[in-house]
Each structure stands twice: as C-alpha cells, then as structure tokens.
C-alpha cells in the first residue's frame, strides 16, 4: 500500500472514536480527496472494498445487530464490505478500512468503526451488495461535535490513548527495552488502534527482523479485523522510524512486518 507516513502517523495520534456529529455537510474537496484514496484502496485486495455513502449513519444502524453507543445523524458514512471467500479477508478488511479511517482523520473528519451482523431489510436504507458480498462494519463520517464536549476533549488531549494496555502486556513472550527503536515505535503505534469495547485483542512478538502480530485467544472474524487495523498502525510506526520492509499476511501469526536486511 502507498502509505503517506507522516500524515497517517499524525492521524493515528489524533484519531479517536466519535459518536456525535455536526449537521454541516462535508466539503466537496474533502469528499473528493477521500473518494480518490478509497478508489486506490479498493484496488489492493479483491476480497475487500469500501464505499462512501452520502447518507446518515442513522439510516443503516437499525440493521446492525451487536452495535453499541448513541450516534447522532452524520452527513455520510463508510461501508466496509468483504467477499465470503478469500484468505486473510478479515485481516485485510481491517488493514484497508483503517487506511480510509486514517485518511479521513487527516482530512479533519470524525469517524467510528461500528461492527455488527447486518440484517438486510431491518433499515430503510439497503446497501447495494454484489453476490457473495457481506457488510461487516460501518463508520459515520462528518465533522465531530465532540470537540465541544469539554470533558471528553480535555481528557483525550491530555492523555491521548490513555486507556491502552501496557506494551509489556501486549508482548506475552516479553518486551525488551533494548529492541530496535522501529520495533518499539511500531508496537506503541499499533497499540493505539481502535477495537470493540477497547478490548485490544492484538499481541506482538519480535525476533530476527520480524515483528509478528497475532490475536489473543482464538482469532474470531472480528478479532482478525481488529488485528488488521492494528497491523496498519504497526506498519505506519515502523516506517516512521525509518525501517524499510513489508507486511505479510499469515505465517506464524495473523500477519507480520518484515524489515529488509
Ligand atoms: C470493529 C470495531 C467495532 C466497534 N463498534 C463500536 C460500536 O458499535 N459503537 C461504538 O460506539 N464504538 C465502537 N467501536 C469503537 C471502540 O469503542 C473504540 O475504538 C474503543 O473504545 C477505543 O477508543 P478510541 O477509538 O477512541 O481510541 C468499534 C471499534 C471497532 C474497531
């Protein structure tokens, strides 16, 4: 993937899930920029795709079973769609989906992953799905009004990612402070990823130029998706520290970043 490293590195630190949105329409330029990026993202893996819809998130939410939280109307929303076949498709969905989220963040838009089982016909608005496709998550898109919510705003400004697990807990085989700085930075940035109820199901293992990401316990579909989200963050963190390399799906864990020697 073509990663604008500095831009998304900053977005990782600024992003947090937003439930409240202004009624204000999204600027045309902003929507077009995001649309262009999404078009490129949609060409990367045939198993997954993203769609931006000019509808309020409230139009689709009644059809999503398992969601939580109170959302306001939003001027648009993102749909995350996967095919029912294909290796690593859930992890890829998280990885590609988070790229859209980070780009939206960089463009000044608020977002919030919302996952749930899509029950077609339960909402007035129906997503146009092709044969074999499944809607697995959505996100509202718009200008957040939560920055006017003092408590939340101040807490997150003062303690960004205040509620993430300690890196030691995230590295079950041990965390060595003498690891190369790219590894430590990648783990830190990966730990800022969003997850359902902030459960943070990702774990990291490092050795021989390879930083491996796996889920804690059995990797359910949504844990795979969340690990995919974290994988993109991990790559952004590694690249930002100057490590050159590439990601690989599968192998010992769900995915890894392998640094060039
Ligand atoms: C797959 C997925 C599903 C989520 N579903 C919801 C949801 O239904 N409602 C909600 O308010 N937040 C949802 N979230 C957002 C998480 O609650 C949020 O990421 C987590 O609490 C960490 O907060 P942060 O994103 O602000 O860093 C979801 C996140 C992910 C990755």
PDB file of C-alpha atoms and ligand atoms in Angstrom:
ATOM      1  CA  UNK A   1       0.000   0.000   0.000  1.00  0.00           C
ATOM      2  CA  UNK A   2       1.133   3.529  -0.704  1.00  0.00           C
ATOM      3  CA  UNK A   3       1.365   4.963   2.827  1.00  0.00           C
ATOM      4  CA  UNK A   4       1.707   8.708   3.438  1.00  0.00           C
ATOM      5  CA  UNK A   5       3.751   8.009   6.565  1.00  0.00           C
ATOM      6  CA  UNK A   6       3.887  11.389   8.340  1.00  0.00           C
ATOM      7  CA  UNK A   7       0.261  12.154   7.524  1.00  0.00           C
ATOM      8  CA  UNK A   8      -1.069   8.878   8.930  1.00  0.00           C
ATOM      9  CA  UNK A   9       1.379   8.841  11.832  1.00  0.00           C
ATOM     10  CA  UNK A  10      -0.190  12.092  12.953  1.00  0.00           C
ATOM     11  CA  UNK A  11      -3.681  10.773  12.241  1.00  0.00           C
ATOM     12  CA  UNK A  12      -3.038   7.753  14.498  1.00  0.00           C
ATOM     13  CA  UNK A  13      -2.392  10.125  17.385  1.00  0.00           C
ATOM     14  CA  UNK A  14      -5.341  12.430  16.634  1.00  0.00           C
ATOM     15  CA  UNK A  15      -7.983   9.814  15.906  1.00  0.00           C
ATOM     16  CA  UNK A  16     -10.494   8.766  18.454  1.00  0.00           C
ATOM     17  CA  UNK A  17     -13.951   7.327  18.004  1.00  0.00           C
ATOM     18  CA  UNK A  18     -16.650   9.958  17.581  1.00  0.00           C
ATOM     19  CA  UNK A  19     -20.320   9.401  18.195  1.00  0.00           C
ATOM     20  CA  UNK A  20     -21.604  12.963  17.767  1.00  0.00           C
ATOM     21  CA  UNK A  21     -21.543  14.941  14.539  1.00  0.00           C
ATOM     22  CA  UNK A  22     -22.435  18.440  13.324  1.00  0.00           C
ATOM     23  CA  UNK A  23     -25.180  18.753  10.750  1.00  0.00           C
ATOM     24  CA  UNK A  24     -22.674  20.516   8.465  1.00  0.00           C
ATOM     25  CA  UNK A  25     -22.145  18.926   5.044  1.00  0.00           C
ATOM     26  CA  UNK A  26     -18.658  17.607   4.248  1.00  0.00           C
ATOM     27  CA  UNK A  27     -16.735  19.950   1.940  1.00  0.00           C
ATOM     28  CA  UNK A  28     -16.770  18.801  -1.668  1.00  0.00           C
ATOM     29  CA  UNK A  29     -12.987  18.906  -1.928  1.00  0.00           C
ATOM     30  CA  UNK A  30     -12.628  16.759   1.190  1.00  0.00           C
ATOM     31  CA  UNK A  31     -15.103  14.175  -0.068  1.00  0.00           C
ATOM     32  CA  UNK A  32     -13.369  14.062  -3.438  1.00  0.00           C
ATOM     33  CA  UNK A  33      -9.914  13.599  -1.851  1.00  0.00           C
ATOM     34  CA  UNK A  34     -11.197  10.785   0.326  1.00  0.00           C
ATOM     35  CA  UNK A  35     -13.021   9.260  -2.643  1.00  0.00           C
ATOM     36  CA  UNK A  36      -9.796   9.242  -4.679  1.00  0.00           C
ATOM     37  CA  UNK A  37      -7.937   7.481  -1.887  1.00  0.00           C
ATOM     38  CA  UNK A  38     -10.709   4.934  -1.434  1.00  0.00           C
ATOM     39  CA  UNK A  39     -10.654   4.205  -5.168  1.00  0.00           C
ATOM     40  CA  UNK A  40      -6.965   3.282  -4.856  1.00  0.00           C
ATOM     41  CA  UNK A  41      -7.519   1.261  -1.675  1.00  0.00           C
ATOM     42  CA  UNK A  42     -10.244  -0.731  -3.412  1.00  0.00           C
ATOM     43  CA  UNK A  43      -7.748  -1.974  -5.988  1.00  0.00           C
ATOM     44  CA  UNK A  44      -5.368  -3.532  -3.451  1.00  0.00           C
ATOM     45  CA  UNK A  45      -7.171  -6.723  -2.404  1.00  0.00           C
ATOM     46  CA  UNK A  46     -10.069  -8.181  -4.397  1.00  0.00           C
ATOM     47  CA  UNK A  47     -11.564  -9.632  -1.190  1.00  0.00           C
ATOM     48  CA  UNK A  48     -12.425  -6.305   0.414  1.00  0.00           C
ATOM     49  CA  UNK A  49     -13.862  -2.953  -0.537  1.00  0.00           C
ATOM     50  CA  UNK A  50     -15.017   0.325   0.944  1.00  0.00           C
ATOM     51  CA  UNK A  51     -17.872   2.533  -0.100  1.00  0.00           C
ATOM     52  CA  UNK A  52     -18.659   6.094   0.955  1.00  0.00           C
ATOM     53  CA  UNK A  53     -22.375   6.795   1.036  1.00  0.00           C
ATOM     54  CA  UNK A  54     -23.983  10.247   1.250  1.00  0.00           C
ATOM     55  CA  UNK A  55     -26.445   9.051   3.876  1.00  0.00           C
ATOM     56  CA  UNK A  56     -26.705   9.456   7.611  1.00  0.00           C
ATOM     57  CA  UNK A  57     -25.305   6.658   9.758  1.00  0.00           C
ATOM     58  CA  UNK A  58     -28.718   6.517  11.447  1.00  0.00           C
ATOM     59  CA  UNK A  59     -30.227   5.173   8.224  1.00  0.00           C
ATOM     60  CA  UNK A  60     -28.191   1.971   8.396  1.00  0.00           C
ATOM     61  CA  UNK A  61     -27.761   1.427  12.145  1.00  0.00           C
ATOM     62  CA  UNK A  62     -31.094  -0.329  12.791  1.00  0.00           C
ATOM     63  CA  UNK A  63     -29.847  -3.168  10.562  1.00  0.00           C
ATOM     64  CA  UNK A  64     -26.634  -3.721  12.528  1.00  0.00           C
ATOM     65  CA  UNK A  65     -27.000  -6.247  15.318  1.00  0.00           C
ATOM     66  CA  UNK A  66     -24.455  -6.052  18.113  1.00  0.00           C
ATOM     67  CA  UNK A  67     -23.540  -2.387  17.836  1.00  0.00           C
ATOM     68  CA  UNK A  68     -23.392  -0.138  20.912  1.00  0.00           C
ATOM     69  CA  UNK A  69     -23.400   3.575  21.690  1.00  0.00           C
ATOM     70  CA  UNK A  70     -25.586   6.536  20.809  1.00  0.00           C
ATOM     71  CA  UNK A  71     -24.864   8.110  17.476  1.00  0.00           C
ATOM     72  CA  UNK A  72     -26.212  11.359  16.084  1.00  0.00           C
ATOM     73  CA  UNK A  73     -27.044  11.878  12.421  1.00  0.00           C
ATOM     74  CA  UNK A  74     -23.988  12.226  10.183  1.00  0.00           C
ATOM     75  CA  UNK A  75     -23.703  13.690   6.676  1.00  0.00           C
ATOM     76  CA  UNK A  76     -22.184  10.469   5.308  1.00  0.00           C
ATOM     77  CA  UNK A  77     -20.982   7.036   6.297  1.00  0.00           C
ATOM     78  CA  UNK A  78     -18.437   4.440   5.220  1.00  0.00           C
ATOM     79  CA  UNK A  79     -19.404   0.851   4.485  1.00  0.00           C
ATOM     80  CA  UNK A  80     -16.817  -1.915   4.913  1.00  0.00           C
ATOM     81  CA  UNK A  81     -17.599  -4.867   2.671  1.00  0.00           C
ATOM     82  CA  UNK A  82     -15.909  -8.259   2.273  1.00  0.00           C
ATOM     83  CA  UNK A  83     -16.323 -11.224  -0.031  1.00  0.00           C
ATOM     84  CA  UNK A  84     -17.321 -14.519   1.514  1.00  0.00           C
ATOM     85  CA  UNK A  85     -14.182 -16.181   0.140  1.00  0.00           C
ATOM     86  CA  UNK A  86     -10.501 -15.342   0.209  1.00  0.00           C
ATOM     87  CA  UNK A  87      -7.610 -15.890   2.548  1.00  0.00           C
ATOM     88  CA  UNK A  88      -6.993 -13.333   5.291  1.00  0.00           C
ATOM     89  CA  UNK A  89     -10.009 -11.321   4.140  1.00  0.00           C
ATOM     90  CA  UNK A  90     -10.988 -10.151   7.641  1.00  0.00           C
ATOM     91  CA  UNK A  91      -7.458  -9.016   8.463  1.00  0.00           C
ATOM     92  CA  UNK A  92      -7.256  -7.307   5.077  1.00  0.00           C
ATOM     93  CA  UNK A  93     -10.583  -5.547   5.741  1.00  0.00           C
ATOM     94  CA  UNK A  94      -9.217  -4.080   8.966  1.00  0.00           C
ATOM     95  CA  UNK A  95      -5.992  -3.057   7.252  1.00  0.00           C
ATOM     96  CA  UNK A  96      -7.640  -1.392   4.235  1.00  0.00           C
ATOM     97  CA  UNK A  97     -10.547   0.001   6.272  1.00  0.00           C
ATOM     98  CA  UNK A  98      -8.253   1.700   8.746  1.00  0.00           C
ATOM     99  CA  UNK A  99      -6.384   3.289   5.839  1.00  0.00           C
ATOM    100  CA  UNK A 100      -9.664   5.013   4.900  1.00  0.00           C
ATOM    101  CA  UNK A 101     -10.234   5.981   8.540  1.00  0.00           C
ATOM    102  CA  UNK A 102      -6.746   7.481   8.927  1.00  0.00           C
ATOM    103  CA  UNK A 103      -7.104   9.384   5.657  1.00  0.00           C
ATOM    104  CA  UNK A 104     -10.493  10.710   6.822  1.00  0.00           C
ATOM    105  CA  UNK A 105      -8.862  11.756  10.114  1.00  0.00           C
ATOM    106  CA  UNK A 106      -6.068  13.536   8.224  1.00  0.00           C
ATOM    107  CA  UNK A 107      -8.774  15.381   6.253  1.00  0.00           C
ATOM    108  CA  UNK A 108     -10.318  16.613   9.518  1.00  0.00           C
ATOM    109  CA  UNK A 109     -13.235  14.179   9.603  1.00  0.00           C
ATOM    110  CA  UNK A 110     -14.516  12.244  12.578  1.00  0.00           C
ATOM    111  CA  UNK A 111     -15.232   8.522  12.367  1.00  0.00           C
ATOM    112  CA  UNK A 112     -16.027   5.467  14.468  1.00  0.00           C
ATOM    113  CA  UNK A 113     -15.825   1.823  13.449  1.00  0.00           C
ATOM    114  CA  UNK A 114     -19.168   0.164  14.197  1.00  0.00           C
ATOM    115  CA  UNK A 115     -19.389  -3.562  13.708  1.00  0.00           C
ATOM    116  CA  UNK A 116     -22.357  -5.857  13.796  1.00  0.00           C
ATOM    117  CA  UNK A 117     -24.263  -8.503  11.939  1.00  0.00           C
ATOM    118  CA  UNK A 118     -26.037  -6.868   9.014  1.00  0.00           C
ATOM    119  CA  UNK A 119     -29.686  -7.826   8.838  1.00  0.00           C
ATOM    120  CA  UNK A 120     -30.881  -6.759   5.418  1.00  0.00           C
ATOM    121  CA  UNK A 121     -34.316  -5.243   5.424  1.00  0.00           C
ATOM    122  CA  UNK A 122     -34.135  -4.059   9.041  1.00  0.00           C
ATOM    123  CA  UNK A 123     -33.363  -0.496   7.986  1.00  0.00           C
ATOM    124  CA  UNK A 124     -34.942   1.842   5.445  1.00  0.00           C
ATOM    125  CA  UNK A 125     -31.649   2.067   3.628  1.00  0.00           C
ATOM    126  CA  UNK A 126     -30.254  -1.026   1.947  1.00  0.00           C
ATOM    127  CA  UNK A 127     -26.645  -1.332   0.883  1.00  0.00           C
ATOM    128  CA  UNK A 128     -26.152  -2.476  -2.658  1.00  0.00           C
ATOM    129  CA  UNK A 129     -24.196  -5.685  -2.212  1.00  0.00           C
ATOM    130  CA  UNK A 130     -22.956  -7.893  -5.025  1.00  0.00           C
ATOM    131  CA  UNK A 131     -23.352 -11.666  -4.902  1.00  0.00           C
ATOM    132  CA  UNK A 132     -21.087 -13.155  -2.219  1.00  0.00           C
ATOM    133  CA  UNK A 133     -20.514  -9.824  -0.508  1.00  0.00           C
ATOM    134  CA  UNK A 134     -21.199  -9.025   3.119  1.00  0.00           C
ATOM    135  CA  UNK A 135     -21.371  -5.734   5.011  1.00  0.00           C
ATOM    136  CA  UNK A 136     -19.227  -6.225   8.129  1.00  0.00           C
ATOM    137  CA  UNK A 137     -18.879  -2.734   9.565  1.00  0.00           C
ATOM    138  CA  UNK A 138     -19.716   0.919   9.018  1.00  0.00           C
ATOM    139  CA  UNK A 139     -18.447   4.272  10.248  1.00  0.00           C
ATOM    140  CA  UNK A 140     -20.134   7.647  10.395  1.00  0.00           C
ATOM    141  CA  UNK A 141     -18.272  10.368   8.572  1.00  0.00           C
ATOM    142  CA  UNK A 142     -18.526  14.067   9.309  1.00  0.00           C
ATOM    143  CA  UNK A 143     -17.275  16.933  11.418  1.00  0.00           C
ATOM    144  CA  UNK A 144     -17.241  15.866  15.021  1.00  0.00           C
ATOM    145  CA  UNK A 145     -19.140  17.953  17.505  1.00  0.00           C
ATOM    146  CA  UNK A 146     -17.406  16.154  20.359  1.00  0.00           C
ATOM    147  CA  UNK A 147     -14.559  18.660  20.368  1.00  0.00           C
ATOM    148  CA  UNK A 148     -17.108  20.915  22.039  1.00  0.00           C
ATOM    149  CA  UNK A 149     -17.681  18.311  24.678  1.00  0.00           C
ATOM    150  CA  UNK A 150     -15.206  19.616  27.219  1.00  0.00           C
ATOM    151  CA  UNK A 151     -14.744  16.591  29.400  1.00  0.00           C
ATOM    152  CA  UNK A 152     -14.026  14.147  26.660  1.00  0.00           C
ATOM    153  CA  UNK A 153     -11.982  16.618  24.655  1.00  0.00           C
ATOM    154  CA  UNK A 154      -9.735  17.590  27.540  1.00  0.00           C
ATOM    155  CA  UNK A 155      -9.192  14.070  28.731  1.00  0.00           C
ATOM    156  CA  UNK A 156      -8.182  12.877  25.308  1.00  0.00           C
ATOM    157  CA  UNK A 157      -5.994  15.917  24.693  1.00  0.00           C
ATOM    158  CA  UNK A 158      -4.212  15.451  27.995  1.00  0.00           C
ATOM    159  CA  UNK A 159      -3.971  11.688  27.876  1.00  0.00           C
ATOM    160  CA  UNK A 160      -4.109  10.535  24.283  1.00  0.00           C
ATOM    161  CA  UNK A 161      -4.698   6.783  24.212  1.00  0.00           C
ATOM    162  CA  UNK A 162      -4.845   6.879  27.963  1.00  0.00           C
ATOM    163  CA  UNK A 163      -6.677   3.618  28.202  1.00  0.00           C
ATOM    164  CA  UNK A 164      -4.433   1.295  26.214  1.00  0.00           C
ATOM    165  CA  UNK A 165      -2.831  -1.818  27.653  1.00  0.00           C
ATOM    166  CA  UNK A 166       0.796  -1.587  28.672  1.00  0.00           C
ATOM    167  CA  UNK A 167       3.244  -2.723  25.980  1.00  0.00           C
ATOM    168  CA  UNK A 168       4.543  -5.412  28.333  1.00  0.00           C
ATOM    169  CA  UNK A 169       1.094  -6.963  28.489  1.00  0.00           C
ATOM    170  CA  UNK A 170       0.906  -6.804  24.699  1.00  0.00           C
ATOM    171  CA  UNK A 171       4.123  -8.816  24.286  1.00  0.00           C
ATOM    172  CA  UNK A 172       3.454 -12.167  26.010  1.00  0.00           C
ATOM    173  CA  UNK A 173       6.959 -13.511  25.274  1.00  0.00           C
ATOM    174  CA  UNK A 174       8.500 -10.426  26.830  1.00  0.00           C
ATOM    175  CA  UNK A 175       9.185  -6.819  25.858  1.00  0.00           C
ATOM    176  CA  UNK A 176      12.855  -5.910  25.653  1.00  0.00           C
ATOM    177  CA  UNK A 177      13.661  -2.191  26.057  1.00  0.00           C
ATOM    178  CA  UNK A 178      16.800  -2.886  24.006  1.00  0.00           C
ATOM    179  CA  UNK A 179      14.790  -3.835  20.919  1.00  0.00           C
ATOM    180  CA  UNK A 180      15.460  -1.577  17.891  1.00  0.00           C
ATOM    181  CA  UNK A 181      13.560   1.705  18.082  1.00  0.00           C
ATOM    182  CA  UNK A 182      11.477   0.853  14.994  1.00  0.00           C
ATOM    183  CA  UNK A 183      10.089  -2.209  16.810  1.00  0.00           C
ATOM    184  CA  UNK A 184       9.190  -0.269  19.947  1.00  0.00           C
ATOM    185  CA  UNK A 185       7.615   2.549  17.955  1.00  0.00           C
ATOM    186  CA  UNK A 186       5.659   0.105  15.781  1.00  0.00           C
ATOM    187  CA  UNK A 187       4.243  -1.646  18.867  1.00  0.00           C
ATOM    188  CA  UNK A 188       3.313   1.649  20.501  1.00  0.00           C
ATOM    189  CA  UNK A 189       1.540   2.960  17.412  1.00  0.00           C
ATOM    190  CA  UNK A 190      -0.138  -0.423  16.811  1.00  0.00           C
ATOM    191  CA  UNK A 191      -1.489  -0.327  20.362  1.00  0.00           C
ATOM    192  CA  UNK A 192      -3.375   2.917  19.583  1.00  0.00           C
ATOM    193  CA  UNK A 193      -5.662   1.055  17.191  1.00  0.00           C
ATOM    194  CA  UNK A 194      -9.402   1.047  17.848  1.00  0.00           C
ATOM    195  CA  UNK A 195     -11.183  -2.158  18.877  1.00  0.00           C
ATOM    196  CA  UNK A 196     -14.664  -3.198  20.070  1.00  0.00           C
ATOM    197  CA  UNK A 197     -15.154  -2.044  23.654  1.00  0.00           C
ATOM    198  CA  UNK A 198     -11.440  -1.222  23.587  1.00  0.00           C
ATOM    199  CA  UNK A 199     -10.596  -4.882  24.132  1.00  0.00           C
ATOM    200  CA  UNK A 200      -7.279  -4.666  22.223  1.00  0.00           C
ATOM    201  CA  UNK A 201      -7.068  -8.294  21.083  1.00  0.00           C
ATOM    202  CA  UNK A 202      -3.609  -7.912  19.472  1.00  0.00           C
ATOM    203  CA  UNK A 203      -0.328  -9.314  20.764  1.00  0.00           C
ATOM    204  CA  UNK A 204       3.195  -8.766  19.410  1.00  0.00           C
ATOM    205  CA  UNK A 205       6.280 -10.959  19.107  1.00  0.00           C
ATOM    206  CA  UNK A 206       9.677  -9.841  17.821  1.00  0.00           C
ATOM    207  CA  UNK A 207      12.747 -11.664  16.548  1.00  0.00           C
ATOM    208  CA  UNK A 208      15.133 -11.680  13.596  1.00  0.00           C
ATOM    209  CA  UNK A 209      13.931  -8.522  11.873  1.00  0.00           C
ATOM    210  CA  UNK A 210      10.344  -9.715  12.018  1.00  0.00           C
ATOM    211  CA  UNK A 211       7.582  -8.157  14.108  1.00  0.00           C
ATOM    212  CA  UNK A 212       4.696 -10.563  14.333  1.00  0.00           C
ATOM    213  CA  UNK A 213       1.103  -9.718  15.216  1.00  0.00           C
ATOM    214  CA  UNK A 214      -1.357 -12.305  16.492  1.00  0.00           C
ATOM    215  CA  UNK A 215      -4.671 -12.256  18.293  1.00  0.00           C
ATOM    216  CA  UNK A 216      -5.130 -13.214  21.901  1.00  0.00           C
ATOM    217  CA  UNK A 217      -7.072 -16.479  22.077  1.00  0.00           C
ATOM    218  CA  UNK A 218      -8.954 -17.917  19.128  1.00  0.00           C
ATOM    219  CA  UNK A 219      -8.915 -15.448  16.228  1.00  0.00           C
ATOM    220  CA  UNK A 220     -12.622 -14.819  15.585  1.00  0.00           C
ATOM    221  CA  UNK A 221     -13.557 -12.891  12.453  1.00  0.00           C
ATOM    222  CA  UNK A 222     -13.792  -9.569  14.263  1.00  0.00           C
ATOM    223  CA  UNK A 223     -10.555 -10.144  16.161  1.00  0.00           C
ATOM    224  CA  UNK A 224      -8.913 -10.678  12.777  1.00  0.00           C
ATOM    225  CA  UNK A 225     -10.419  -7.425  11.557  1.00  0.00           C
ATOM    226  CA  UNK A 226      -9.145  -5.574  14.619  1.00  0.00           C
ATOM    227  CA  UNK A 227      -5.687  -7.093  14.218  1.00  0.00           C
ATOM    228  CA  UNK A 228      -5.761  -5.863  10.607  1.00  0.00           C
ATOM    229  CA  UNK A 229      -6.467  -2.356  11.893  1.00  0.00           C
ATOM    230  CA  UNK A 230      -3.564  -2.670  14.312  1.00  0.00           C
ATOM    231  CA  UNK A 231      -1.349  -4.036  11.505  1.00  0.00           C
ATOM    232  CA  UNK A 232      -1.712  -0.810   9.539  1.00  0.00           C
ATOM    233  CA  UNK A 233      -0.805   1.208  12.620  1.00  0.00           C
ATOM    234  CA  UNK A 234       2.170  -1.099  13.199  1.00  0.00           C
ATOM    235  CA  UNK A 235       3.405  -0.543   9.638  1.00  0.00           C
ATOM    236  CA  UNK A 236       2.992   3.231   9.961  1.00  0.00           C
ATOM    237  CA  UNK A 237       5.014   3.156  13.204  1.00  0.00           C
ATOM    238  CA  UNK A 238       7.778   1.017  11.674  1.00  0.00           C
ATOM    239  CA  UNK A 239       8.040   3.171   8.547  1.00  0.00           C
ATOM    240  CA  UNK A 240       8.011   6.358  10.588  1.00  0.00           C
ATOM    241  CA  UNK A 241      11.095   5.097  12.435  1.00  0.00           C
ATOM    242  CA  UNK A 242      12.890   4.599   9.138  1.00  0.00           C
ATOM    243  CA  UNK A 243      12.521   0.813   8.901  1.00  0.00           C
ATOM    244  CA  UNK A 244      12.101  -0.350   5.337  1.00  0.00           C
ATOM    245  CA  UNK A 245      10.206  -3.551   4.853  1.00  0.00           C
ATOM    246  CA  UNK A 246       6.866  -5.044   4.022  1.00  0.00           C
ATOM    247  CA  UNK A 247       3.890  -6.676   5.635  1.00  0.00           C
ATOM    248  CA  UNK A 248       2.936 -10.297   5.120  1.00  0.00           C
ATOM    249  CA  UNK A 249      -0.382 -11.926   5.967  1.00  0.00           C
ATOM    250  CA  UNK A 250      -0.315 -15.356   7.583  1.00  0.00           C
ATOM    251  CA  UNK A 251       2.714 -17.314   8.662  1.00  0.00           C
ATOM    252  CA  UNK A 252       3.068 -17.983  12.361  1.00  0.00           C
ATOM    253  CA  UNK A 253       0.636 -15.268  13.480  1.00  0.00           C
ATOM    254  CA  UNK A 254      -2.067 -13.368  11.637  1.00  0.00           C
ATOM    255  CA  UNK A 255       0.457 -11.077   9.954  1.00  0.00           C
ATOM    256  CA  UNK A 256       3.911  -9.593  10.323  1.00  0.00           C
ATOM    257  CA  UNK A 257       6.136  -6.718   9.298  1.00  0.00           C
ATOM    258  CA  UNK A 258       9.435  -7.961   7.925  1.00  0.00           C
ATOM    259  CA  UNK A 259      12.257  -5.456   7.856  1.00  0.00           C
ATOM    260  CA  UNK A 260      14.647  -5.532   4.911  1.00  0.00           C
ATOM    261  CA  UNK A 261      18.131  -6.592   5.953  1.00  0.00           C
TER     262      UNK A 261
HETATM  263  C1  LIG B   1     -14.574  -3.401  14.909  1.00  0.00           C
HETATM  264  C2  LIG B   1     -14.969  -2.274  15.818  1.00  0.00           C
HETATM  265  C3  LIG B   1     -16.299  -2.129  16.215  1.00  0.00           C
HETATM  266  C4  LIG B   1     -16.692  -1.070  17.039  1.00  0.00           C
HETATM  267  N1  LIG B   1     -18.018  -0.926  17.346  1.00  0.00           N
HETATM  268  C5  LIG B   1     -18.407   0.172  18.048  1.00  0.00           C
HETATM  269  C6  LIG B   1     -19.800   0.396  18.323  1.00  0.00           C
HETATM  270  O1  LIG B   1     -20.672  -0.401  17.976  1.00  0.00           O
HETATM  271  N2  LIG B   1     -20.146   1.534  18.984  1.00  0.00           N
HETATM  272  C7  LIG B   1     -19.202   2.439  19.412  1.00  0.00           C
HETATM  273  O2  LIG B   1     -19.572   3.451  19.999  1.00  0.00           O
HETATM  274  N3  LIG B   1     -17.877   2.231  19.187  1.00  0.00           N
HETATM  275  C8  LIG B   1     -17.465   1.138  18.509  1.00  0.00           C
HETATM  276  N4  LIG B   1     -16.138   0.945  18.262  1.00  0.00           N
HETATM  277  C9  LIG B   1     -15.148   1.921  18.765  1.00  0.00           C
HETATM  278  C10 LIG B   1     -14.476   1.451  20.054  1.00  0.00           C
HETATM  279  O3  LIG B   1     -15.367   1.526  21.144  1.00  0.00           O
HETATM  280  C11 LIG B   1     -13.219   2.305  20.273  1.00  0.00           C
HETATM  281  O4  LIG B   1     -12.337   2.086  19.224  1.00  0.00           O
HETATM  282  C12 LIG B   1     -12.505   1.967  21.563  1.00  0.00           C
HETATM  283  O5  LIG B   1     -13.311   2.228  22.679  1.00  0.00           O
HETATM  284  C13 LIG B   1     -11.207   2.779  21.700  1.00  0.00           C
HETATM  285  O6  LIG B   1     -11.447   4.161  21.638  1.00  0.00           O
HETATM  286  P1  LIG B   1     -10.824   5.083  20.500  1.00  0.00           P
HETATM  287  O7  LIG B   1     -11.231   4.525  19.170  1.00  0.00           O
HETATM  288  O8  LIG B   1     -11.407   6.447  20.753  1.00  0.00           O
HETATM  289  O9  LIG B   1      -9.321   5.069  20.625  1.00  0.00           O
HETATM  290  C14 LIG B   1     -15.721  -0.130  17.483  1.00  0.00           C
HETATM  291  C15 LIG B   1     -14.379  -0.296  17.098  1.00  0.00           C
HETATM  292  C16 LIG B   1     -14.005  -1.350  16.281  1.00  0.00           C
HETATM  293  C17 LIG B   1     -12.580  -1.487  15.859  1.00  0.00           C
END
